[in-house]
Coordinates of N, CA and C in Angstrom, one line a residue:
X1 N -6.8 15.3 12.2 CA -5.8 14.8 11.3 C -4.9 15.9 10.7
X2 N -3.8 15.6 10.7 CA -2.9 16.5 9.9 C -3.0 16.6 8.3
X3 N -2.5 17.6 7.7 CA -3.0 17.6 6.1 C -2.4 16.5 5.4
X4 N -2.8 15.6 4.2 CA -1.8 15.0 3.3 C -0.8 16.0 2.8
X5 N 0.6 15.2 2.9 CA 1.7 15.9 2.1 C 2.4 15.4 0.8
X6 N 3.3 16.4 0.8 CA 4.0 16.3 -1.1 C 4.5 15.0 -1.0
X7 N 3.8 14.3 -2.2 CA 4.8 12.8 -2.6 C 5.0 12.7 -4.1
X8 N 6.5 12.8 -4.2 CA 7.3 12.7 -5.2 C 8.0 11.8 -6.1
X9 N 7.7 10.6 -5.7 CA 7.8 9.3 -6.7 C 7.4 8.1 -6.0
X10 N 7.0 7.3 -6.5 CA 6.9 5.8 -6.2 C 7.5 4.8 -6.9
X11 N 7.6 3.7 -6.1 CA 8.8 2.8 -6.6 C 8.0 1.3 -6.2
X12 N 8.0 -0.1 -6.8 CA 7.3 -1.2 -6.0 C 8.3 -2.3 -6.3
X13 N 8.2 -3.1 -5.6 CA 8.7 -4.4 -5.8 C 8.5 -5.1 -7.0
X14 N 7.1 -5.1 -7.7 CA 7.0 -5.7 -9.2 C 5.7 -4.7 -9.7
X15 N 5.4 -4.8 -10.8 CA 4.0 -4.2 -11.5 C 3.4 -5.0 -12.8
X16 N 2.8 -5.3 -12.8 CA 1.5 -5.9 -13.8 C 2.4 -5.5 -14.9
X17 N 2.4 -6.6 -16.0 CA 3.1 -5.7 -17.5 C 2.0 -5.9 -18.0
X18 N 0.3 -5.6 -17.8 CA -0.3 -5.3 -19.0 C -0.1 -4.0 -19.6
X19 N -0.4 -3.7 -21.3 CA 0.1 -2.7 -21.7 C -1.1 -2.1 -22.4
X20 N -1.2 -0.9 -22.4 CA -2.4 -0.5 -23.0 C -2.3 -0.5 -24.3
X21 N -2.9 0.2 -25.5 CA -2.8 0.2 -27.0 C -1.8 1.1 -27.6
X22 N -1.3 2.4 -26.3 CA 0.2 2.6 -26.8 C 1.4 1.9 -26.6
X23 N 1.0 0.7 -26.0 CA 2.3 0.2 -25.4 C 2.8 0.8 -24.0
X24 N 1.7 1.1 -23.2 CA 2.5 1.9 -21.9 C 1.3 0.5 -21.0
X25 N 2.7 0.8 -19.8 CA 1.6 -0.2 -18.7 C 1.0 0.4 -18.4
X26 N -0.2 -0.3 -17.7 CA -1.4 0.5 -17.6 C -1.5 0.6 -15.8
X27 N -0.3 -0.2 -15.2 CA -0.6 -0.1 -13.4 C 0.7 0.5 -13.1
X28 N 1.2 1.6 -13.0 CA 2.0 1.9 -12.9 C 2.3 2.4 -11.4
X29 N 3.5 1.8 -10.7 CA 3.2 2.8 -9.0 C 3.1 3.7 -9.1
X30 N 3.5 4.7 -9.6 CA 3.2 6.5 -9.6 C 1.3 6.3 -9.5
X31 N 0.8 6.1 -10.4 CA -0.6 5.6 -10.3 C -1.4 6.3 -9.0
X32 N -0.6 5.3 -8.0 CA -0.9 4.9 -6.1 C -0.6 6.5 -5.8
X33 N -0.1 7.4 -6.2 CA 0.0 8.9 -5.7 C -0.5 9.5 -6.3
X34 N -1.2 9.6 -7.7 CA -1.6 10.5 -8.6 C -2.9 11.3 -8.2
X35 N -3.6 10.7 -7.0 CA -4.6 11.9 -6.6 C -5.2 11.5 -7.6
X36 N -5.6 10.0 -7.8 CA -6.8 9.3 -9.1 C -7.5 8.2 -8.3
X37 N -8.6 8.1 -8.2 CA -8.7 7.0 -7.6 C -9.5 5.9 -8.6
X38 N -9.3 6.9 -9.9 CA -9.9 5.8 -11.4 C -8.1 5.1 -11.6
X39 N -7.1 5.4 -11.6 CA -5.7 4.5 -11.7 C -5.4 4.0 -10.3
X40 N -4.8 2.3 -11.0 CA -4.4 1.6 -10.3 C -2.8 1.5 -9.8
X41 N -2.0 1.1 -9.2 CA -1.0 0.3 -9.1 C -1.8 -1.1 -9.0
X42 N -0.5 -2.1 -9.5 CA -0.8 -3.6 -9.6 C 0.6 -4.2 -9.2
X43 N 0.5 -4.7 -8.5 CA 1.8 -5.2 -8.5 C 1.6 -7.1 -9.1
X44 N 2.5 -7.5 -9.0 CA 2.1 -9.0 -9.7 C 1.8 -10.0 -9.0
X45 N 1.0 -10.6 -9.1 CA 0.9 -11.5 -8.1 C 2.0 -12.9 -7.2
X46 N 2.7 -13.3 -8.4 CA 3.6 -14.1 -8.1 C 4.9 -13.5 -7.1
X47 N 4.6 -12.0 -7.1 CA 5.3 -11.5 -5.9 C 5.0 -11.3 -4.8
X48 N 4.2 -11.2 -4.3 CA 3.1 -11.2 -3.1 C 3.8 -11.4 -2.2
X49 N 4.8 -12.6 -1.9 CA 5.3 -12.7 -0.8 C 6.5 -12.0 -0.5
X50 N 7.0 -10.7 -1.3 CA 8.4 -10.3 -1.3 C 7.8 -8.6 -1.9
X51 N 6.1 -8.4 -1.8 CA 5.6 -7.0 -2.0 C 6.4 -6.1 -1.1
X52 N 7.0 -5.0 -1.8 CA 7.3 -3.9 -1.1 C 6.8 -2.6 -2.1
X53 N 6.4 -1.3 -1.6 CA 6.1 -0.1 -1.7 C 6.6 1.1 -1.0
X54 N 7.7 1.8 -2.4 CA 8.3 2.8 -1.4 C 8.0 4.4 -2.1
X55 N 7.7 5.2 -1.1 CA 7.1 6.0 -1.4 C 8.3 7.2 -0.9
X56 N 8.6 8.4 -1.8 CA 9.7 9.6 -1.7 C 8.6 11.0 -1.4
X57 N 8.6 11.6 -0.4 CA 8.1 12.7 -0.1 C 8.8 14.0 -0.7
X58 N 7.8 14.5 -0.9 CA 8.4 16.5 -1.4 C 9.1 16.8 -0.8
X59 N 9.3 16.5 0.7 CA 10.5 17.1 1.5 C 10.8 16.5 2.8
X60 N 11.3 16.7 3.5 CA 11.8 16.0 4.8 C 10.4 16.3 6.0
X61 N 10.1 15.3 6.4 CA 8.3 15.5 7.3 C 8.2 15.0 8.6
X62 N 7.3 15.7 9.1 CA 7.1 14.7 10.3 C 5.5 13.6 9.8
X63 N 5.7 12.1 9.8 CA 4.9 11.7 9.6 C 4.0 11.4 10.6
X64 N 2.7 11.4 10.3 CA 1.6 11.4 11.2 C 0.9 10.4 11.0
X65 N 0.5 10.2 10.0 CA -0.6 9.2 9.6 C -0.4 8.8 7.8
X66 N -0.8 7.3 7.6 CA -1.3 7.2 6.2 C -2.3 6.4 6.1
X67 N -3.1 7.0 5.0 CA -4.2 5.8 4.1 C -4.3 5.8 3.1
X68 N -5.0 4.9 2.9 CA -4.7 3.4 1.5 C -6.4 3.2 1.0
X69 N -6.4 3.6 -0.4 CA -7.4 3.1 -0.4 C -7.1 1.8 -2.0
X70 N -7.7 0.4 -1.6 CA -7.3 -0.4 -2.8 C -7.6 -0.1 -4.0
X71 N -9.1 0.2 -3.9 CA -9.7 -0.3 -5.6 C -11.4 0.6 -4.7
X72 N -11.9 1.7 -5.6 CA -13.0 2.0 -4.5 C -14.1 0.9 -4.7
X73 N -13.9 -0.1 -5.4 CA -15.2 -1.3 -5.7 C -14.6 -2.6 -4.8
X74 N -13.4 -2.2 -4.4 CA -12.9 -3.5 -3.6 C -12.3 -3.5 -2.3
X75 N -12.1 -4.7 -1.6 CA -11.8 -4.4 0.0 C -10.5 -4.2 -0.2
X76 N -9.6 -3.6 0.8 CA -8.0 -3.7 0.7 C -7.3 -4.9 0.8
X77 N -6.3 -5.2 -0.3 CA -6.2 -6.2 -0.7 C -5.0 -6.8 0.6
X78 N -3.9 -6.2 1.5 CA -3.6 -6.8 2.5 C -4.4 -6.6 4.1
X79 N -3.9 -7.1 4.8 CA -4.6 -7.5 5.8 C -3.5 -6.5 7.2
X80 N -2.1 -7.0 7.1 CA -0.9 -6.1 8.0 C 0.2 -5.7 6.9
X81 N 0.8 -5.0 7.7 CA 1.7 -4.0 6.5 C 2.5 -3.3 7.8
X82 N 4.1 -3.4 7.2 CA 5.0 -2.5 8.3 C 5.4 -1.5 7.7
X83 N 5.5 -0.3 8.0 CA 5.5 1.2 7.3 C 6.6 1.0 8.0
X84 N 7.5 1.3 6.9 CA 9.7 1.7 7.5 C 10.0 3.1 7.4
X85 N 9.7 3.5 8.1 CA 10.1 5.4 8.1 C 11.7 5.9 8.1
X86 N 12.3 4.9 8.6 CA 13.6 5.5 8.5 C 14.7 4.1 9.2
X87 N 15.7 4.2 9.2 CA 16.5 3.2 9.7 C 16.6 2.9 11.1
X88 N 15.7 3.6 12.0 CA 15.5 3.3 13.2 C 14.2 3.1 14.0
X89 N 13.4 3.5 12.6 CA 11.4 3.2 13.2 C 11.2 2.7 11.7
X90 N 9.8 1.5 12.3 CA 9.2 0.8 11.3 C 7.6 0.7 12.8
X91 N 7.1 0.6 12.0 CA 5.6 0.7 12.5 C 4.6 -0.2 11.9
X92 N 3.6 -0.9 12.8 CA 2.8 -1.9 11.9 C 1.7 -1.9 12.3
X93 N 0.8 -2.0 10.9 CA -0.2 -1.4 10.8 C -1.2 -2.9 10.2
X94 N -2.4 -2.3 11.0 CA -3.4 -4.0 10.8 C -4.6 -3.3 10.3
X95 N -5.8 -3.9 9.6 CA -6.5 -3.6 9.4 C -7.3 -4.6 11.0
X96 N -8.9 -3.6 11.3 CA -9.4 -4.1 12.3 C -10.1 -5.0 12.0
X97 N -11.3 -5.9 12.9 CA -12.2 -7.0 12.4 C -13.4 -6.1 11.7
X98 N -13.8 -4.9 12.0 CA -14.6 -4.3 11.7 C -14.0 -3.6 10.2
X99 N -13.0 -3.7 9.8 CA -12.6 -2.7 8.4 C -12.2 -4.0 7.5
X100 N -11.9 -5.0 8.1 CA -11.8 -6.3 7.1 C -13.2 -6.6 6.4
X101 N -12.9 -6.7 4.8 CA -13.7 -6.8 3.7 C -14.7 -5.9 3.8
X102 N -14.5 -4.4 3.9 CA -15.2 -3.1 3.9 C -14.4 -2.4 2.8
X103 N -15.2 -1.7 2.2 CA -14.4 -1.0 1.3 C -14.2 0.4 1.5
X104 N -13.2 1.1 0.8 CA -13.3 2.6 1.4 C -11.8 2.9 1.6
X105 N -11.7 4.2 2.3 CA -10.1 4.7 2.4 C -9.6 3.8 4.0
X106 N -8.6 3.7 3.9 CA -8.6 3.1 6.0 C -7.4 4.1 6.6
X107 N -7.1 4.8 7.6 CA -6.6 5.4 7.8 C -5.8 5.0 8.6
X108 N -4.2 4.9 9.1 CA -3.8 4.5 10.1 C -2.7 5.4 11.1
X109 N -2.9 5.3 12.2 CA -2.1 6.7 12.5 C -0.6 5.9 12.4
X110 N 0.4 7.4 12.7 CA 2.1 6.8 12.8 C 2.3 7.6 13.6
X111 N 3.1 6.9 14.4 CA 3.9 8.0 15.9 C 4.3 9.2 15.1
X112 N 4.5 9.9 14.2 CA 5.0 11.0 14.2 C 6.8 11.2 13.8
X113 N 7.2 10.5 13.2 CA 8.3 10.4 12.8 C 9.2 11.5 11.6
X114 N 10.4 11.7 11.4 CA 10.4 12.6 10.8 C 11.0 11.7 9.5
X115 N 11.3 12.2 8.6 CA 11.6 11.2 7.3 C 11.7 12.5 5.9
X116 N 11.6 11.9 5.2 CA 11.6 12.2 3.4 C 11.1 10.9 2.3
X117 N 11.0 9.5 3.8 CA 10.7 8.5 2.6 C 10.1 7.1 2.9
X118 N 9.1 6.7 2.6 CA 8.8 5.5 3.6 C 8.5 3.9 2.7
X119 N 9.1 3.1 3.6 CA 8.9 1.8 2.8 C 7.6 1.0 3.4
X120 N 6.4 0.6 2.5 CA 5.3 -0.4 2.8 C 6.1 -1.9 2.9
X121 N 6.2 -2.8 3.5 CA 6.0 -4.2 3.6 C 5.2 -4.9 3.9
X122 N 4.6 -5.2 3.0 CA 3.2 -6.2 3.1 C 3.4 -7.3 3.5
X123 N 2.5 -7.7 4.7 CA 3.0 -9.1 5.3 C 2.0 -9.6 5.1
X124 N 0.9 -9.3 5.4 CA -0.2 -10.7 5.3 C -1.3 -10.0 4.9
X125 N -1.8 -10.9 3.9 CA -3.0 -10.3 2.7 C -4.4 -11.1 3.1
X126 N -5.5 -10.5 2.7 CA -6.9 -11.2 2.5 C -7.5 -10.9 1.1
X127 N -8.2 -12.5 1.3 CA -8.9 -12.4 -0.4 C -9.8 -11.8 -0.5
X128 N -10.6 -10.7 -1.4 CA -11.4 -10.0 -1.3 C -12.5 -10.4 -1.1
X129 N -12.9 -11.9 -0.8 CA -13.7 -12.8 -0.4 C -14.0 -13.1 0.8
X130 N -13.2 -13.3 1.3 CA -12.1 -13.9 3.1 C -11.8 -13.0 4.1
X131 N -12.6 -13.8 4.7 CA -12.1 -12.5 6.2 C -10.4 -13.3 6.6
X132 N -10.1 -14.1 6.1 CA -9.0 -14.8 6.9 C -7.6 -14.1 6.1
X133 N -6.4 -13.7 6.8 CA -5.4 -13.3 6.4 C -4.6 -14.7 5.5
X134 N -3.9 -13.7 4.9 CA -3.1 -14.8 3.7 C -1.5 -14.5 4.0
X135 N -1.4 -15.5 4.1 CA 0.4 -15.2 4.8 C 1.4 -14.4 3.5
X136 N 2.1 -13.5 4.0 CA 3.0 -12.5 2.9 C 4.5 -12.6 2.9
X137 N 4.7 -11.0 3.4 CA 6.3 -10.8 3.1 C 6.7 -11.9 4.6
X138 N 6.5 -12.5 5.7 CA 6.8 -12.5 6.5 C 7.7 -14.0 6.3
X139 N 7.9 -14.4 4.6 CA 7.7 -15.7 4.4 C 7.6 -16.8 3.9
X140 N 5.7 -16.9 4.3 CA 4.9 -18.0 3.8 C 4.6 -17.5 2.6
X141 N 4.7 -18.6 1.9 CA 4.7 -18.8 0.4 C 2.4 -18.8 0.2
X142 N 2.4 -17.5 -1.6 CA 0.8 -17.6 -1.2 C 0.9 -18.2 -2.5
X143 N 0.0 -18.9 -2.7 CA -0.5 -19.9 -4.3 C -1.5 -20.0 -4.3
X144 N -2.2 -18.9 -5.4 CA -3.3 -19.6 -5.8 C -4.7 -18.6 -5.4
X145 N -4.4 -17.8 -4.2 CA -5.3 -17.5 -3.4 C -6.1 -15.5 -4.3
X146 N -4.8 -15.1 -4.5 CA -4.9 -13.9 -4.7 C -4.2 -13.4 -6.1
X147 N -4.6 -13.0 -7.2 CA -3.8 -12.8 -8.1 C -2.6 -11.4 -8.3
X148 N -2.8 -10.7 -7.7 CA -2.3 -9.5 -7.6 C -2.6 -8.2 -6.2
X149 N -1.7 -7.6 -5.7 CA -1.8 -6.5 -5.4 C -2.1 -5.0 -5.5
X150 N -3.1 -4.4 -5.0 CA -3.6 -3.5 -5.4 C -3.9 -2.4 -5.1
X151 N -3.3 -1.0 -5.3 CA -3.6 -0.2 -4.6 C -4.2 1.1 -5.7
X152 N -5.2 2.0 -5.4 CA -5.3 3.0 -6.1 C -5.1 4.3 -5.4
X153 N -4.9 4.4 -4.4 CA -4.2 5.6 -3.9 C -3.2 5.2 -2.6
X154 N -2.5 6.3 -2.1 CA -2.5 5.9 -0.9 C -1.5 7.5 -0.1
X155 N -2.3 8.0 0.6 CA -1.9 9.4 0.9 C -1.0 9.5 2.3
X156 N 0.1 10.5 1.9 CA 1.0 10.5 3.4 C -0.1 11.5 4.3
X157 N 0.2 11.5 5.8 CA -0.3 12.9 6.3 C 1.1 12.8 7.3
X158 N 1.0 14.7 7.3 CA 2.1 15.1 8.2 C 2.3 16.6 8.5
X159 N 3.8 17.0 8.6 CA 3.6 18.2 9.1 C 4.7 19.0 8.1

């Protein structure tokens, strides 16, 4: 594996507005890069089908690989996800039958692309119950199934 690289801000589609006792949220996307794997990102549930996560690197990279880890007490909360590296590569990434409702970091490789910035699109989720995928961004509408998205890290690798 190549080393994890500098990541410089995060951005998501929606976030949890619970607020702690200063009044700050408490899931914030920066969270998902802080090299914590006690903080969360949350995104909201009612978004699920329109989840996106975009992530700004330290510098211009060649990407190699990324992993995700959800919650270390929980399985990863989607199931496929297309990594958008740049306006002419997008790459899609599945979890296997063997990593579905396992918990832990999952690693996925990427051709190797060069960038500064990459977009997650979550297409199809599993309940941390369920081996069976939950339809996402690709679409299908989810009700009911899953309350929120969840990530507590999620590291670039590259060069």
């Amino acid at each position: 594996l190549d080393a994890p690289v500098g990541l410089r801000t995060a951005k998501a589609a929606s976030t949890d507005d619970r607020l702690d006792a200063d009044g700050k949220r408490v899931y914030q996307p920066e969270y998902a890069i802080d090299g914590n794997t006690g903080t969360h990102w949350v995104g909201k549930g009612n978004d699920l089908a329109n989840m996106w996560f975009d992530i700004a690197l330290d510098q211009y990279r060649k990407v190699t690989g990324i992993r995700f880890l959800s919650d270390p007490n929980a399985t990863l909360s989607f199931y496929r996800a297309t990594i958008v590296l740049n306006d002419s590569h997008a790459q899609k990434v599945q979890l296997t039958d063997r990593q579905r409702n396992t918990k832990g970091w999952f690693y996925f490789p990427i051709d190797g692309v060069d960038t500064d910035s990459l977009r997650i699109l979550f297409t199809e989720y599993q309940a941390p119950w369920s081996s069976l995928p939950i339809p996402g961004f690709d679409g299908h509408p989810i009700f009911g199934i899953m309350n929120a998205m969840i990530l507590s890290e999620v590291e670039i690798y590259g060069q």
